[in-house]
PDB file of C-alpha atoms in Angstrom:
ATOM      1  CA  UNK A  27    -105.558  75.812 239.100  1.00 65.00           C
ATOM      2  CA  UNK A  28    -106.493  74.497 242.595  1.00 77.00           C
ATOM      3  CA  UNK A  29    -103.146  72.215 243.628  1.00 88.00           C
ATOM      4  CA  UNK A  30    -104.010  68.701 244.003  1.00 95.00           C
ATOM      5  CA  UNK A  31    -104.659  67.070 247.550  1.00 97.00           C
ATOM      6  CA  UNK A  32    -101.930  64.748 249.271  1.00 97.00           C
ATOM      7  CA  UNK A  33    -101.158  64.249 252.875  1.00 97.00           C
ATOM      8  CA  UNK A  34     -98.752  66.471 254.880  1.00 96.00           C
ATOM      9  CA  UNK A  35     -96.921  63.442 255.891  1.00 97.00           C
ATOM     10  CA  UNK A  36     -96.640  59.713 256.238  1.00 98.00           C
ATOM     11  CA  UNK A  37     -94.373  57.038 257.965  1.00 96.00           C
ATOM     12  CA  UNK A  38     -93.174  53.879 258.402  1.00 96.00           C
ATOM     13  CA  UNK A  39     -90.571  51.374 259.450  1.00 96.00           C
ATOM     14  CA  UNK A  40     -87.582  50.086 257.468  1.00 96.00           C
ATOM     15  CA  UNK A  41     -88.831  47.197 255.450  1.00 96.00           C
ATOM     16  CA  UNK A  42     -92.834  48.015 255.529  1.00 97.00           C
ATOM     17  CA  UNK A  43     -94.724  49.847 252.822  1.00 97.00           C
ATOM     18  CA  UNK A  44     -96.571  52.759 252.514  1.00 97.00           C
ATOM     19  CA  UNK A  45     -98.833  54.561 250.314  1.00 98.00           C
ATOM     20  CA  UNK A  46     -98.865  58.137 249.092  1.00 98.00           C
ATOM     21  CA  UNK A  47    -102.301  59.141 247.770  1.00 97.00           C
ATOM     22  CA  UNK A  48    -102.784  62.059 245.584  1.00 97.00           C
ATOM     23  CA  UNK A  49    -106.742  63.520 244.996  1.00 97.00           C
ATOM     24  CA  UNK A  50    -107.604  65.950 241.723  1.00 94.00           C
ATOM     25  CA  UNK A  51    -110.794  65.832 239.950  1.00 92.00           C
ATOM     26  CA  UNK A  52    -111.843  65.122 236.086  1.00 88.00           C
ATOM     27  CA  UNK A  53    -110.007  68.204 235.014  1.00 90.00           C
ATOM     28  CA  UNK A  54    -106.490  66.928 235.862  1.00 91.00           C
ATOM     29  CA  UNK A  55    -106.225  63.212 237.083  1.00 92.00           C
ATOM     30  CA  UNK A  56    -109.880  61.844 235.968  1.00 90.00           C
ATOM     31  CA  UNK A  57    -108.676  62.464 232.753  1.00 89.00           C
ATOM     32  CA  UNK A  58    -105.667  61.051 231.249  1.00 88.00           C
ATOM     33  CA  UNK A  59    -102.778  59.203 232.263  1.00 89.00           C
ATOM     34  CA  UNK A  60    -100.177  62.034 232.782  1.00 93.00           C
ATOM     35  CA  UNK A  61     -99.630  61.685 236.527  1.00 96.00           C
ATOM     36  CA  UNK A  62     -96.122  61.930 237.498  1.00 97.00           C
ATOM     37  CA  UNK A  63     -94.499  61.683 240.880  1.00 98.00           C
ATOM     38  CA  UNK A  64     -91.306  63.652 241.835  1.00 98.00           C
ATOM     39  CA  UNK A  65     -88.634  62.854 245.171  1.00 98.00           C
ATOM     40  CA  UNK A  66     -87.349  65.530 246.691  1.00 98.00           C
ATOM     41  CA  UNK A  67     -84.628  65.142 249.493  1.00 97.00           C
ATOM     42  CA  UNK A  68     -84.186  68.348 251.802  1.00 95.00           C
ATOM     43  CA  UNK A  69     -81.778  71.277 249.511  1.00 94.00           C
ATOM     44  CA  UNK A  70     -81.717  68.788 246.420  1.00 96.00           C
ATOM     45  CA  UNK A  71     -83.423  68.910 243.162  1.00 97.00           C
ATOM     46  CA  UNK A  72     -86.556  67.015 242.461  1.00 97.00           C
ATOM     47  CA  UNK A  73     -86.176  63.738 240.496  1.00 97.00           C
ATOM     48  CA  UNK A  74     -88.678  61.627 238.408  1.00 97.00           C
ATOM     49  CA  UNK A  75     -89.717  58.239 239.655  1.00 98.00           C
ATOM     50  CA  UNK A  76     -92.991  57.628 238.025  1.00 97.00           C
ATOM     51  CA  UNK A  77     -94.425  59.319 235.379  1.00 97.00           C
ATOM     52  CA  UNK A  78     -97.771  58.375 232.892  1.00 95.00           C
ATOM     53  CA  UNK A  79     -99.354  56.854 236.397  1.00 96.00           C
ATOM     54  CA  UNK A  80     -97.290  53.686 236.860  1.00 97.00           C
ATOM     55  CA  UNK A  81     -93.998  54.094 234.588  1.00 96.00           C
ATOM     56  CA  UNK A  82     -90.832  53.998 236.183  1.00 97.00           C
ATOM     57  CA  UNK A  83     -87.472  55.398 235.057  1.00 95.00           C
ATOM     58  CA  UNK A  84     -84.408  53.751 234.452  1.00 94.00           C
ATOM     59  CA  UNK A  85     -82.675  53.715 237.368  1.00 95.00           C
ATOM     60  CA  UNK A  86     -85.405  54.075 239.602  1.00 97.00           C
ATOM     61  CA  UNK A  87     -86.216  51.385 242.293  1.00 96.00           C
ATOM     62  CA  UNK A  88     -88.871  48.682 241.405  1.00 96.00           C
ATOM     63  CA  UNK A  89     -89.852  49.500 245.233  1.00 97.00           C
ATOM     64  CA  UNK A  90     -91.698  52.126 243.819  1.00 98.00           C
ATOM     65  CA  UNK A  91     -94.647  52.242 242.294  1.00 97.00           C
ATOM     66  CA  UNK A  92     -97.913  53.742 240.960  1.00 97.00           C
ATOM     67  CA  UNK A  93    -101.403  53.417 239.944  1.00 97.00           C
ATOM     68  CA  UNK A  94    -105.038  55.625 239.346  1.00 97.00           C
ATOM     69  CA  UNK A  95    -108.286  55.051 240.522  1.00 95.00           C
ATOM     70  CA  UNK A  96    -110.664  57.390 239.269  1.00 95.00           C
ATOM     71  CA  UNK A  97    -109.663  60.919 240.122  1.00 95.00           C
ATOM     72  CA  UNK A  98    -107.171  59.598 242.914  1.00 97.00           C
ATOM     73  CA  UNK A  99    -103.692  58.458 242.347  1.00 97.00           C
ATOM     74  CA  UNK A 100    -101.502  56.611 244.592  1.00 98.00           C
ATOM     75  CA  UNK A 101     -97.678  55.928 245.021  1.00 98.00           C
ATOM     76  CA  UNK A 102     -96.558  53.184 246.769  1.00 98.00           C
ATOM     77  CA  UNK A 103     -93.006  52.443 248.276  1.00 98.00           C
ATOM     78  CA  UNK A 104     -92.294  48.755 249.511  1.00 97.00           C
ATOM     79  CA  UNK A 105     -89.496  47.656 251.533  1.00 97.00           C
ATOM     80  CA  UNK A 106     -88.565  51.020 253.239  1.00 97.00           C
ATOM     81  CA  UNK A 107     -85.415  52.226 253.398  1.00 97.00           C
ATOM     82  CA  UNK A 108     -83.874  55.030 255.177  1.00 96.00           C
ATOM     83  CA  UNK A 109     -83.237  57.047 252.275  1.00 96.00           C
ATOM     84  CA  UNK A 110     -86.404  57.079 251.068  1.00 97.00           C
ATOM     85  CA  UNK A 111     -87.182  59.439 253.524  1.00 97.00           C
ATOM     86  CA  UNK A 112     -87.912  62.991 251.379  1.00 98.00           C
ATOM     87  CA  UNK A 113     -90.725  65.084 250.375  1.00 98.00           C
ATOM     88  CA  UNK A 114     -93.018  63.670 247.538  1.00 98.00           C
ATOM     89  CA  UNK A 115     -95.007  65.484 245.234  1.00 98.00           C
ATOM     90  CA  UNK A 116     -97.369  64.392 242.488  1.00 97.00           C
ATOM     91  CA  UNK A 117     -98.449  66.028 239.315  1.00 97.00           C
ATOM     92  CA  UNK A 118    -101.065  66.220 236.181  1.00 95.00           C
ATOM     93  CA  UNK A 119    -101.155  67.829 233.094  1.00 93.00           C
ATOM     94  CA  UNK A 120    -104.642  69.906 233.536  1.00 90.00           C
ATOM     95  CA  UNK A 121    -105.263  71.003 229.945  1.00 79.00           C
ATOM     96  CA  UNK A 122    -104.473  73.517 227.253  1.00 81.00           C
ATOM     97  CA  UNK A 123    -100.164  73.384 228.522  1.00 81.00           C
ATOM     98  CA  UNK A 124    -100.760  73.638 232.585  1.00 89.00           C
ATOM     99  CA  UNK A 125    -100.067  71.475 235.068  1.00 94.00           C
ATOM    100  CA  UNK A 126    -100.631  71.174 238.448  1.00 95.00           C
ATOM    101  CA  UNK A 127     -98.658  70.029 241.748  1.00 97.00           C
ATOM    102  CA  UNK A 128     -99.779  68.695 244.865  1.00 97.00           C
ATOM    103  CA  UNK A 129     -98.783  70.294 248.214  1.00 96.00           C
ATOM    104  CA  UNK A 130     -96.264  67.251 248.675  1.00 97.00           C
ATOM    105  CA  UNK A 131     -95.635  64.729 251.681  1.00 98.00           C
ATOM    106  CA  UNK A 132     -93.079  64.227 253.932  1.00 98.00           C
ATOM    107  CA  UNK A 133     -92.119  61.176 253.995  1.00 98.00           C
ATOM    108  CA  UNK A 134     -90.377  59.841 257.430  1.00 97.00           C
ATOM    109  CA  UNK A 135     -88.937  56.529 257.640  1.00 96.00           C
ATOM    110  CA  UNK A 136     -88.771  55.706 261.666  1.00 89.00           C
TER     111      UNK A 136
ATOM    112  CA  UNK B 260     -75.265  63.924 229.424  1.00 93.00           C
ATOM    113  CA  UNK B 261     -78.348  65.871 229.684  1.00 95.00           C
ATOM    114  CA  UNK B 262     -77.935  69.358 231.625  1.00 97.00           C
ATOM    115  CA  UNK B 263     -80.300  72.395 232.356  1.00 97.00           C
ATOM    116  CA  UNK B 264     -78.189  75.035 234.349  1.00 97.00           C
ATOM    117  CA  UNK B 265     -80.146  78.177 235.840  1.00 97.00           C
ATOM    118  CA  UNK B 266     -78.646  81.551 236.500  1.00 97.00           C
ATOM    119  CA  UNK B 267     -79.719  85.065 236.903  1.00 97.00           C
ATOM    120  CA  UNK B 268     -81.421  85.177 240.438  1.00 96.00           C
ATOM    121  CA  UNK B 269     -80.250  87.073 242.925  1.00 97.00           C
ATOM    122  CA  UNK B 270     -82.478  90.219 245.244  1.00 97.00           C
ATOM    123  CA  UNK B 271     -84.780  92.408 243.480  1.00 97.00           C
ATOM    124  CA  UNK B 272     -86.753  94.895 244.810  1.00 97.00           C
ATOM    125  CA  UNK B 273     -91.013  94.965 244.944  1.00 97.00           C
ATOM    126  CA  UNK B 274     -92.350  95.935 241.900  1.00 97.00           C
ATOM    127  CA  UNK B 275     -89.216  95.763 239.970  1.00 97.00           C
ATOM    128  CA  UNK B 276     -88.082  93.091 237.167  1.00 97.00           C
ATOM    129  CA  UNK B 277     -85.903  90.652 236.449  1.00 98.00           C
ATOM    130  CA  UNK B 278     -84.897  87.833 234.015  1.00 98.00           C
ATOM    131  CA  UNK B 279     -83.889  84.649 235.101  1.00 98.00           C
ATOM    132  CA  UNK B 280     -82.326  81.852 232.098  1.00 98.00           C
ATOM    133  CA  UNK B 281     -81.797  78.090 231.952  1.00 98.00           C
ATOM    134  CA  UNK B 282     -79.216  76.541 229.335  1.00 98.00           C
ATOM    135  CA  UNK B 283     -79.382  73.311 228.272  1.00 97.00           C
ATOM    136  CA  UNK B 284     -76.986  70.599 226.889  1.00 97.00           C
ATOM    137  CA  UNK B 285     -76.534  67.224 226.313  1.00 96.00           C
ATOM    138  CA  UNK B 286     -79.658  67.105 223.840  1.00 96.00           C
ATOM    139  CA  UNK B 287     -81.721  68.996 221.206  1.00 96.00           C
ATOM    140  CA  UNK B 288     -83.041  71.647 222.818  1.00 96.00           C
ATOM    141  CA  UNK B 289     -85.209  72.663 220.031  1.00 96.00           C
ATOM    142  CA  UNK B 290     -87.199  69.345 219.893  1.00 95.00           C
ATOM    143  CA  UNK B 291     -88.223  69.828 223.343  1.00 96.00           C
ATOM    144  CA  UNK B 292     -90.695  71.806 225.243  1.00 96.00           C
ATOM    145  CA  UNK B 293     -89.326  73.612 228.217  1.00 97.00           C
ATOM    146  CA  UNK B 294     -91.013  74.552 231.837  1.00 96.00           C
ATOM    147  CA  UNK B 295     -90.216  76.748 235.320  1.00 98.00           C
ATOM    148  CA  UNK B 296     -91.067  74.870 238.312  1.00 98.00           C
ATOM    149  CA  UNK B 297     -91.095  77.472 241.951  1.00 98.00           C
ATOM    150  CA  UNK B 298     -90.259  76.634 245.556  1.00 98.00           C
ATOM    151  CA  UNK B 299     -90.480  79.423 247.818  1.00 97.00           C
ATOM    152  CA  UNK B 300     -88.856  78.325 251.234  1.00 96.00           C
ATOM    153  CA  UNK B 301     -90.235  76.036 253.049  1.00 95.00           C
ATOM    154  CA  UNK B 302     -92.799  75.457 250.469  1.00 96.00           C
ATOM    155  CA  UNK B 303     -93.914  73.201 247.784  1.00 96.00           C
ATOM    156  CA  UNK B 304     -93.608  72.846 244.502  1.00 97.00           C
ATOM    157  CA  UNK B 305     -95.540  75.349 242.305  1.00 97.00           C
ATOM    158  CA  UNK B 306     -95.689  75.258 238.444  1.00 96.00           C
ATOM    159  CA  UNK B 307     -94.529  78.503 236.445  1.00 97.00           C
ATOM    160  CA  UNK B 308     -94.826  78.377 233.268  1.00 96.00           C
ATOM    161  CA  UNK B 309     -94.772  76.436 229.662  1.00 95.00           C
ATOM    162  CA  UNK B 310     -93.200  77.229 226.356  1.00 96.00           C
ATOM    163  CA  UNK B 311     -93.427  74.501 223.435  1.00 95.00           C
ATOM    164  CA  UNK B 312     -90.652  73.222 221.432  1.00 95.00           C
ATOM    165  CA  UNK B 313     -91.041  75.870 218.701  1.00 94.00           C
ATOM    166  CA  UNK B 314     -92.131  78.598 220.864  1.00 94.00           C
ATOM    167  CA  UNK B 315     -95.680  78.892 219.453  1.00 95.00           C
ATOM    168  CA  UNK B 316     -97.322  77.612 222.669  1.00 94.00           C
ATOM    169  CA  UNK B 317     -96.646  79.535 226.233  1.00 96.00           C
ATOM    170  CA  UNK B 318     -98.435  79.403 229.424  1.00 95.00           C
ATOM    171  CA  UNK B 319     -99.090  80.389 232.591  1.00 95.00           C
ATOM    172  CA  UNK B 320     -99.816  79.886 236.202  1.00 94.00           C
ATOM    173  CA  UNK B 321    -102.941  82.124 236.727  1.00 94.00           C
ATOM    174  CA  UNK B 322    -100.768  83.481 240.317  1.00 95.00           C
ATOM    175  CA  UNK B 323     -97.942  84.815 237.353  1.00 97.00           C
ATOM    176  CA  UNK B 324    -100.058  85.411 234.348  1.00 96.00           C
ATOM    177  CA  UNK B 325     -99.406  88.880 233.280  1.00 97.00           C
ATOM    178  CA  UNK B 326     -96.770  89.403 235.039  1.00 98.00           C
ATOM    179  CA  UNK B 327     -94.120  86.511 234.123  1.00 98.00           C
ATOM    180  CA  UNK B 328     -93.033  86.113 230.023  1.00 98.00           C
ATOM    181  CA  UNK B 329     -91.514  82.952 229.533  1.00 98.00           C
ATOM    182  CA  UNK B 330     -89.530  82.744 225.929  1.00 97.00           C
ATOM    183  CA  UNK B 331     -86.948  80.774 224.682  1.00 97.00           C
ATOM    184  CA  UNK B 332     -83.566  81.240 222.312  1.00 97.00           C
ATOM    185  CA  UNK B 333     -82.714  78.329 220.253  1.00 96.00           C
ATOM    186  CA  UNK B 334     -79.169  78.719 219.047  1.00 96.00           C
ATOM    187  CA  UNK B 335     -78.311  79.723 222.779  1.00 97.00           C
ATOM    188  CA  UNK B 336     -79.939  76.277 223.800  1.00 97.00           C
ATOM    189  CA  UNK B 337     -81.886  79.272 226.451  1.00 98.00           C
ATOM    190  CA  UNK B 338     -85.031  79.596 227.638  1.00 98.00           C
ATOM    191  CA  UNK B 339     -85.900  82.686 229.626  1.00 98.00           C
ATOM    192  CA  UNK B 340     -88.137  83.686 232.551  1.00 98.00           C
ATOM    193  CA  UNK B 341     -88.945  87.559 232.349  1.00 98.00           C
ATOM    194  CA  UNK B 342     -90.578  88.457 235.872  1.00 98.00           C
ATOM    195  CA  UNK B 343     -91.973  91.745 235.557  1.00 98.00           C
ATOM    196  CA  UNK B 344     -94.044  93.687 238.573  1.00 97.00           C
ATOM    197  CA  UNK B 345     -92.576  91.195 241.013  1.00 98.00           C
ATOM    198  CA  UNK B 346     -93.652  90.590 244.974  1.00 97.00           C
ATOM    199  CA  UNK B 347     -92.691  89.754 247.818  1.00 97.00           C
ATOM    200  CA  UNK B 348     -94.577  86.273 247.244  1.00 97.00           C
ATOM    201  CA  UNK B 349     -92.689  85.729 244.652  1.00 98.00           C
ATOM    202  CA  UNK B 350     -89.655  84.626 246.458  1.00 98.00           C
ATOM    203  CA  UNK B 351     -88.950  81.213 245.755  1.00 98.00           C
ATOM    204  CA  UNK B 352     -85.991  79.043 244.027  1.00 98.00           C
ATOM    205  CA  UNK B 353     -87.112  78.749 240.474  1.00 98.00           C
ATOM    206  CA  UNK B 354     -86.152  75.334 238.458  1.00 98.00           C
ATOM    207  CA  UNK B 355     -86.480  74.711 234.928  1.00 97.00           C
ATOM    208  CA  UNK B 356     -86.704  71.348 233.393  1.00 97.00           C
ATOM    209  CA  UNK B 357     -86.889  69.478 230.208  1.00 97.00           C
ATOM    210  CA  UNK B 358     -91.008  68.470 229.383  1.00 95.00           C
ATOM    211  CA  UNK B 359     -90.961  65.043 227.850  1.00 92.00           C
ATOM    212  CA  UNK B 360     -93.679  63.783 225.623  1.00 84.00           C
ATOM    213  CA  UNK B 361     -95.906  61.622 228.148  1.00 79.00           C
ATOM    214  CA  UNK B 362     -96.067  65.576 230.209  1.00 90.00           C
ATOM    215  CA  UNK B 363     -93.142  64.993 232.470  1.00 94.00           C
ATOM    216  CA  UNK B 364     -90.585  66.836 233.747  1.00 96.00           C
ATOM    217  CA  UNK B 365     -87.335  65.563 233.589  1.00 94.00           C
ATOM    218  CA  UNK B 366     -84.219  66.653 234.188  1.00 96.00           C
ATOM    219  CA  UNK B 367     -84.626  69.136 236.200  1.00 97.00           C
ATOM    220  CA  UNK B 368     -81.725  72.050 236.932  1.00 97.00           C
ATOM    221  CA  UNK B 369     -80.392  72.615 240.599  1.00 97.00           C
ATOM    222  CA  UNK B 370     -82.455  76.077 240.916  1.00 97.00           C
ATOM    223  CA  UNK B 371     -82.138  79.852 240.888  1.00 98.00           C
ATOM    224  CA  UNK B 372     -83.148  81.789 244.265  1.00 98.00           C
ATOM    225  CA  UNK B 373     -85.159  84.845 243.159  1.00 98.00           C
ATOM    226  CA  UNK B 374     -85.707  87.151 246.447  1.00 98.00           C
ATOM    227  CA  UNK B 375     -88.025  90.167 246.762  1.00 97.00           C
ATOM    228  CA  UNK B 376     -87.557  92.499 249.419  1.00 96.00           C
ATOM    229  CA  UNK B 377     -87.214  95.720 250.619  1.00 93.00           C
TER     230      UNK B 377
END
């Protein structure tokens, strides 16, 4: 159950966009489309904003978004705002009722 | 609306046990498989554990397996997380949340802080 590979951090200006990448292998993201990505702002709960790849939740910002290549997936925020700034995690289902995180990123918007 | 509230956490010494719980409302908790999601501080996320929506499916984090029972009480709208033989690595706020068809997690409860020490 190795966690799955994103970058310690990542930043960016109000207004620009940036992308969050997120690297398994054919175990976890090669094969389906059960990727899910999860905000966390510092002491809070985490909260959905993607889930199967590129689905967003009502209520969620259309400024986010998400997509799979291959055994990578990738979550991208346009138009950056200030309160995007929080930790982001993404996760698979593996197989047989496990999942798997990824080591989250730190979003910081400058 | 929907809720999962934790409780039971608290200090526990190495090596000893303890059973945290998560109660849920605002839906039907027995159509729904449940999960426990850790944080230890300063850390990431880290899943726990998986029980199905009839309680014929559990499983485990191979760092818990063995150790951790998770189990689940329908008319209580529970689901439980016995930690048995726990360590100091085991410190961490635990979270439970609702697992939605697609293999999502959402909601999610605020957290239970489980500390092992000495």
């Amino acid at each position: 159950q190795s966690a799955l590979t994103q970058p310690a951090s990542v930043s960016g200006s109000p207004g620009q966009s940036i992308t969050i990448s997120c690297t398994g292998s054919t175990r976890d993201i090669g094969s389906d489309n059960t990727v899910s990505w999860y905000q966390q702002h510092p002491g809070k709960v985490p909260r959905l904003i993607i889930y199967e790849v590129s689905e967003r939740p009502s209520g969620v910002s259309n400024r986010f978004s998400g997509s799979k290549s291959g055994n990578t997936a990738s979550l991208t925020i346009s138009g950056l705002q200030t309160e995007d700034e929080a930790d982001y995690y993404c996760c698979s289902y593996v197989d047989i009722d496990t999942w798997v995180f990824g080591g989250g990123t730190k979003l910081t918007v400058l | 609306q929907v809720q999962l509230v934790e409780s039971g956490g608290g200090v526990v010494q190495p090596g000893r046990a303890l059973t945290i719980s998560c109660t849920a409302s605002g839906f039907t908790f027995g159509s729904y498989g449940m999960q426990w999601v850790r944080q230890a501080p300063g850390k990431g996320l880290e899943w726990v554990a998986f029980i199905s929506y009839d309680g014929s499916e559990r499983a485990y984090a191979d760092s818990v397996k063995g150790r951790f029972t998770v189990s689940r009480h329908d008319s209580k709208n529970t689901v439980y997380l016995q930690m048995n033989g726990l360590r100091n690595e085991d410190t961490a706020v635990y979270f439970c949340a609702r697992v939605r068809t697609s293999y999502y997690f959402d909601p999610w409860g605020q957290g239970t802080l489980v500390t092992v020490s000495s």
